[in-house]
XYZ file of C-alpha atoms in Angstrom:
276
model
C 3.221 18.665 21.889
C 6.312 21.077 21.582
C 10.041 20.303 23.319
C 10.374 23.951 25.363
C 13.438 25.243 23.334
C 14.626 26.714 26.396
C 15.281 24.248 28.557
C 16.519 22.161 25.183
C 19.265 25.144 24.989
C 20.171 24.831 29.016
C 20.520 21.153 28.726
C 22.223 20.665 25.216
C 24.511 23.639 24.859
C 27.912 22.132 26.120
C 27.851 19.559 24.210
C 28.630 21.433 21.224
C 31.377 23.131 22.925
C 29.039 26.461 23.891
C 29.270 26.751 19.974
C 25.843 28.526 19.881
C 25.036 28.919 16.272
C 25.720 24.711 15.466
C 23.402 24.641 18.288
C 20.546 26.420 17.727
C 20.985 24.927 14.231
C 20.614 21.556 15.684
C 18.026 22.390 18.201
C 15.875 23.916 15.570
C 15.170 21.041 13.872
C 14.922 18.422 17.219
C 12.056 20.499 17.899
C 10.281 20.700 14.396
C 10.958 17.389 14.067
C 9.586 16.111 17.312
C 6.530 17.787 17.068
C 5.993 16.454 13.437
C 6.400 12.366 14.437
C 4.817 13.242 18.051
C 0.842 12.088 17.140
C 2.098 8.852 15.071
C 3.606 7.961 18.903
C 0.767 8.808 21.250
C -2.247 7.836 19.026
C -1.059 4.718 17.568
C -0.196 1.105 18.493
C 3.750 2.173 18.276
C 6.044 -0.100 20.498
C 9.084 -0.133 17.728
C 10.736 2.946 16.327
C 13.677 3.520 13.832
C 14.596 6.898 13.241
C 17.134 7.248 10.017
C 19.615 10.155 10.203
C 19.799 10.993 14.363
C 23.012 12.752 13.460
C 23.661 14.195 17.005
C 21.470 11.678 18.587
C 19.555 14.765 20.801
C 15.781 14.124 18.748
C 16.465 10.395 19.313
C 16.953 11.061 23.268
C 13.855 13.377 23.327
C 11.674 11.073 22.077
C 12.731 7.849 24.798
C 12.592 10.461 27.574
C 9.349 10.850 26.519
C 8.024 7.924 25.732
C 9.816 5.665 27.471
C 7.316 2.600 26.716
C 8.749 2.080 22.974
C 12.270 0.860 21.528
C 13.612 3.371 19.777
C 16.756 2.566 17.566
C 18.564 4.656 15.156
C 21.538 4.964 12.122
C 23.639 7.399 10.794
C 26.196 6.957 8.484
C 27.769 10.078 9.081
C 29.047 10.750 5.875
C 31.104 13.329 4.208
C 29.568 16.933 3.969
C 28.367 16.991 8.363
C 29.786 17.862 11.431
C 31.111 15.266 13.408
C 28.136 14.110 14.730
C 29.619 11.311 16.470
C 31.391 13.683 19.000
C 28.777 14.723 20.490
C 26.964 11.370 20.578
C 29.780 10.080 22.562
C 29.657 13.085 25.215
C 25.862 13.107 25.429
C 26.668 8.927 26.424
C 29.815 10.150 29.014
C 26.926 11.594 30.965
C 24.279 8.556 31.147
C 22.075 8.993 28.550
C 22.650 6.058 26.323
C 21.891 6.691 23.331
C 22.567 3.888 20.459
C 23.142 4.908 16.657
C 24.278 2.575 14.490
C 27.101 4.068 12.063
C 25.611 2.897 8.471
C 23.486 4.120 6.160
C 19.908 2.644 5.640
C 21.230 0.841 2.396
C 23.577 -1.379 4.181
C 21.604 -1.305 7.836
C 20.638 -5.467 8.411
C 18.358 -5.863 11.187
C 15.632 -8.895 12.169
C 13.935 -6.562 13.677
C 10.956 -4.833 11.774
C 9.407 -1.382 12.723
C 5.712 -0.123 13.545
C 7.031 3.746 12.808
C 10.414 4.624 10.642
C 10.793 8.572 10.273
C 13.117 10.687 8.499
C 13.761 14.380 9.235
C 15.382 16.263 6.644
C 17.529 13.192 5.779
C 15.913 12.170 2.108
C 17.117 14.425 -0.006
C 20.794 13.557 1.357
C 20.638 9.917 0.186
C 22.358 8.959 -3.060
C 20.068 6.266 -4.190
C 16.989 7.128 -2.988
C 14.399 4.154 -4.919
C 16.838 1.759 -2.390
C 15.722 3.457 0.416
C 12.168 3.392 -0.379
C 12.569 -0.141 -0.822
C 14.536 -1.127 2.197
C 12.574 1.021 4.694
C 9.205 -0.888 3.111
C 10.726 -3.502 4.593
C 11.655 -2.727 7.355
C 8.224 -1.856 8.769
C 5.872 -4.232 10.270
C 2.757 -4.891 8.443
C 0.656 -1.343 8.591
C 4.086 0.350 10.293
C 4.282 3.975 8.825
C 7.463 5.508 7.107
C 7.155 9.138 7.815
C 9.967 11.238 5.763
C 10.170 15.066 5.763
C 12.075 16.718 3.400
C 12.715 19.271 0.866
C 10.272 19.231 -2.878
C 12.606 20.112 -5.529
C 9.803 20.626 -7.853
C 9.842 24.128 -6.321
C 13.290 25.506 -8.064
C 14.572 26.005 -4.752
C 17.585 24.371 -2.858
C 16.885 25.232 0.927
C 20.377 24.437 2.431
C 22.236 27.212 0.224
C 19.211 29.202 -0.438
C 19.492 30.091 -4.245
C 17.185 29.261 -6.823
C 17.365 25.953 -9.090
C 18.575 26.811 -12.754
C 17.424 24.487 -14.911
C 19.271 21.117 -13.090
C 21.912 20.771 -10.338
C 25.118 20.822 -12.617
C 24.020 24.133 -14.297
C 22.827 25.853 -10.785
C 26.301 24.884 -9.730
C 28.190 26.623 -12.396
C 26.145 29.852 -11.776
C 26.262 29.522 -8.194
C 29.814 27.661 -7.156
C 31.372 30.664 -5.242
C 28.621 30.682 -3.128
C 28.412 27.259 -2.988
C 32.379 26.905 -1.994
C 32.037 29.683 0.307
C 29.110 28.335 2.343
C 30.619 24.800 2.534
C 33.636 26.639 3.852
C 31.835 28.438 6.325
C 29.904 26.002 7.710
C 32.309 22.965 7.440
C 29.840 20.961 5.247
C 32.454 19.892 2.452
C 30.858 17.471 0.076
C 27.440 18.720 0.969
C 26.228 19.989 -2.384
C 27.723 16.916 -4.240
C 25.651 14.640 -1.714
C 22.135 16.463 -2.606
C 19.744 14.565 -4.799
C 17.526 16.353 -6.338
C 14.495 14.101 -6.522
C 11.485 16.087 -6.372
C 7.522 15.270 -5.300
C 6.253 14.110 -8.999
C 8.773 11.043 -9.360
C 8.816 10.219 -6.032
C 5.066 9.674 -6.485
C 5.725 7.828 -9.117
C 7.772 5.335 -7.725
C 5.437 4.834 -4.988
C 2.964 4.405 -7.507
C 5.314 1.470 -9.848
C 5.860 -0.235 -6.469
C 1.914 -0.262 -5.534
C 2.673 1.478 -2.081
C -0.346 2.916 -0.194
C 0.895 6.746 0.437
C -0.224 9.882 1.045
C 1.114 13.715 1.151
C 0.142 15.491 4.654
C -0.355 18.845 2.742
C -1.249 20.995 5.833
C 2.455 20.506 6.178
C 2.526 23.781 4.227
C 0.878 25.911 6.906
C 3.115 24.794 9.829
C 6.434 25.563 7.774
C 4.762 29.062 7.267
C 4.287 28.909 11.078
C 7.856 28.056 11.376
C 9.340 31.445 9.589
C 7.257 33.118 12.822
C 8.232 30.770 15.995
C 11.489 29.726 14.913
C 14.586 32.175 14.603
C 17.093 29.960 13.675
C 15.266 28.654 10.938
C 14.148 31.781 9.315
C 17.929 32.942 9.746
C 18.739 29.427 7.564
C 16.268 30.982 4.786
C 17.530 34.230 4.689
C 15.706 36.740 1.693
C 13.705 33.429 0.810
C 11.933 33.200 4.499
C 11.872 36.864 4.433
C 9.808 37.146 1.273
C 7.615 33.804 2.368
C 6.342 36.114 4.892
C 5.887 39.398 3.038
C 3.737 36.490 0.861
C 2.135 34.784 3.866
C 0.887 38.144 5.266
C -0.322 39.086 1.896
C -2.391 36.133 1.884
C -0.676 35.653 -1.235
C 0.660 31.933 -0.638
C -2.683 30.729 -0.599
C -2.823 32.230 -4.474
C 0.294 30.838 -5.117
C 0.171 27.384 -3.152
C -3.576 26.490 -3.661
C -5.082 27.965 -6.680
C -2.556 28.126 -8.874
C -0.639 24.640 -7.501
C 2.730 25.856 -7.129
C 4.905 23.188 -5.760
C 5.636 23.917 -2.343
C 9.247 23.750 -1.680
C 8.625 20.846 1.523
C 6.785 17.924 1.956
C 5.627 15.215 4.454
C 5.408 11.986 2.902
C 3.968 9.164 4.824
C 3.879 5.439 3.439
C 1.829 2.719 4.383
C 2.567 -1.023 4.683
């Protein structure tokens, strides 16, 4: 199922002050990521939900509207390097639609309360130690609950948010690439956002998964709907700039399948989902 961007736009747009581009920029990825947790909801046994990173809260609302049947909770820490998130949480709650996020980060969240489904949308590769959060969000899920985290592979040289190419490690791609780094921090009032990336990329994440004895797998078809994306979603092939451009010069090419599947590229995303 896919959230009509549309009506999203109409019912969402004041709340970040008619600023369109934050917007659309937010918007974007309520709808990728509803449609990417939407089957774990209807066609499992799901009656508790913790979603880590709602930032504006608007993915968090979709999904009770929706299903209104399960508990949905969620935290934010709302750190350093993002908009003020909380802002707009607090309007969207002005006008009835109480939504609850919990300011803290998943290292410090306490809670009795276990989970049948804990998701992540583009929140991983924002966490500073990310073998805690493994661990913590293992337990947090009931026995055979799901942890479902989407996020960037870094074992494709590639850092999405600033689009350039990864030279050799972060502190070297840095020094090459700090004016542009600066500029788009500047730009987009994310200060502190490049300092707060980790770098972690699919191989050693497997691998802790794999010290820890967690069932896991990768949902590799992941690749085809981010393809899809570049096509159906404006705002995020604007994001991607030359990179998105030239994933679709690829794409029609038939080229990615070369590139992605015979010759086992790392693809720059992933869809990890762990099992308890």
């Amino acid at each position: 199922m896919l959230l009509d961007y549309k009506n999203l736009r109409n019912k969402y747009l004041k709340y970040f002050d008619n600023d369109e581009h934050y917007c659309d920029f937010v918007l974007a990825d309520v709808v990728f990521g509803f449609s990417e947790v939407f089957d774990f909801l209807k066609n499992r046994n799901v009656s508790s939900v913790l979603e880590i990173g709602s930032g504006t809260g608007i993915l968090l609302n979709e999904l009770k509207e929706n299903f209104p049947d399960i508990q949905f909770s969620g935290i934010d820490p709302n750190i350093s390097g993002f908009h003020n998130l909380k802002t707009i949480i607090s309007k969207l709650n002005e006008d009835g639609y109480n939504i609850k996020v919990e300011s803290t980060g998943v290292e410090k969240y306490s809670s009795d309360k276990k989970f049948d489904l804990i998701f992540s949308i583009n929140v991983f590769e924002h966490v500073e130690d990310q073998i805690q959060y493994l661990l913590k969000t293992h337990e947090l899920l009931n026995k055979n609950g799901l942890n479902v985290i989407l996020c960037p592979n870094y074992d494709f040289p590639y850092e999405p948010h600033f689009v350039i190419p990864i030279i050799i490690n972060k502190k070297i791609t840095k020094f090459i690439f700090n004016s542009k780094i600066e500029n788009f921090e500047k730009k987009e009032n994310e200060h502190g956002l490049w300092d707060g990336l980790s770098f972690l990329g699919r191989k050693k994440i497997e691998k802790i998964l794999k010290n820890h004895n967690y069932t896991y797998f990768l949902d590799d078809t992941i690749k085809a709907r981010m393809l899809n994306r570049l096509n159906s979603d404006r705002a995020f092939k604007k994001r991607q700039g030359i990179a998105g451009t030239l994933a679709k010069i690829l794409r029609f090419l038939m080229i990615d399948k070369l590139i992605f599947n015979i010759l086992r590229v790392p693809f720059p995303y992933m869809k990890l989902i762990i099992k308890k």
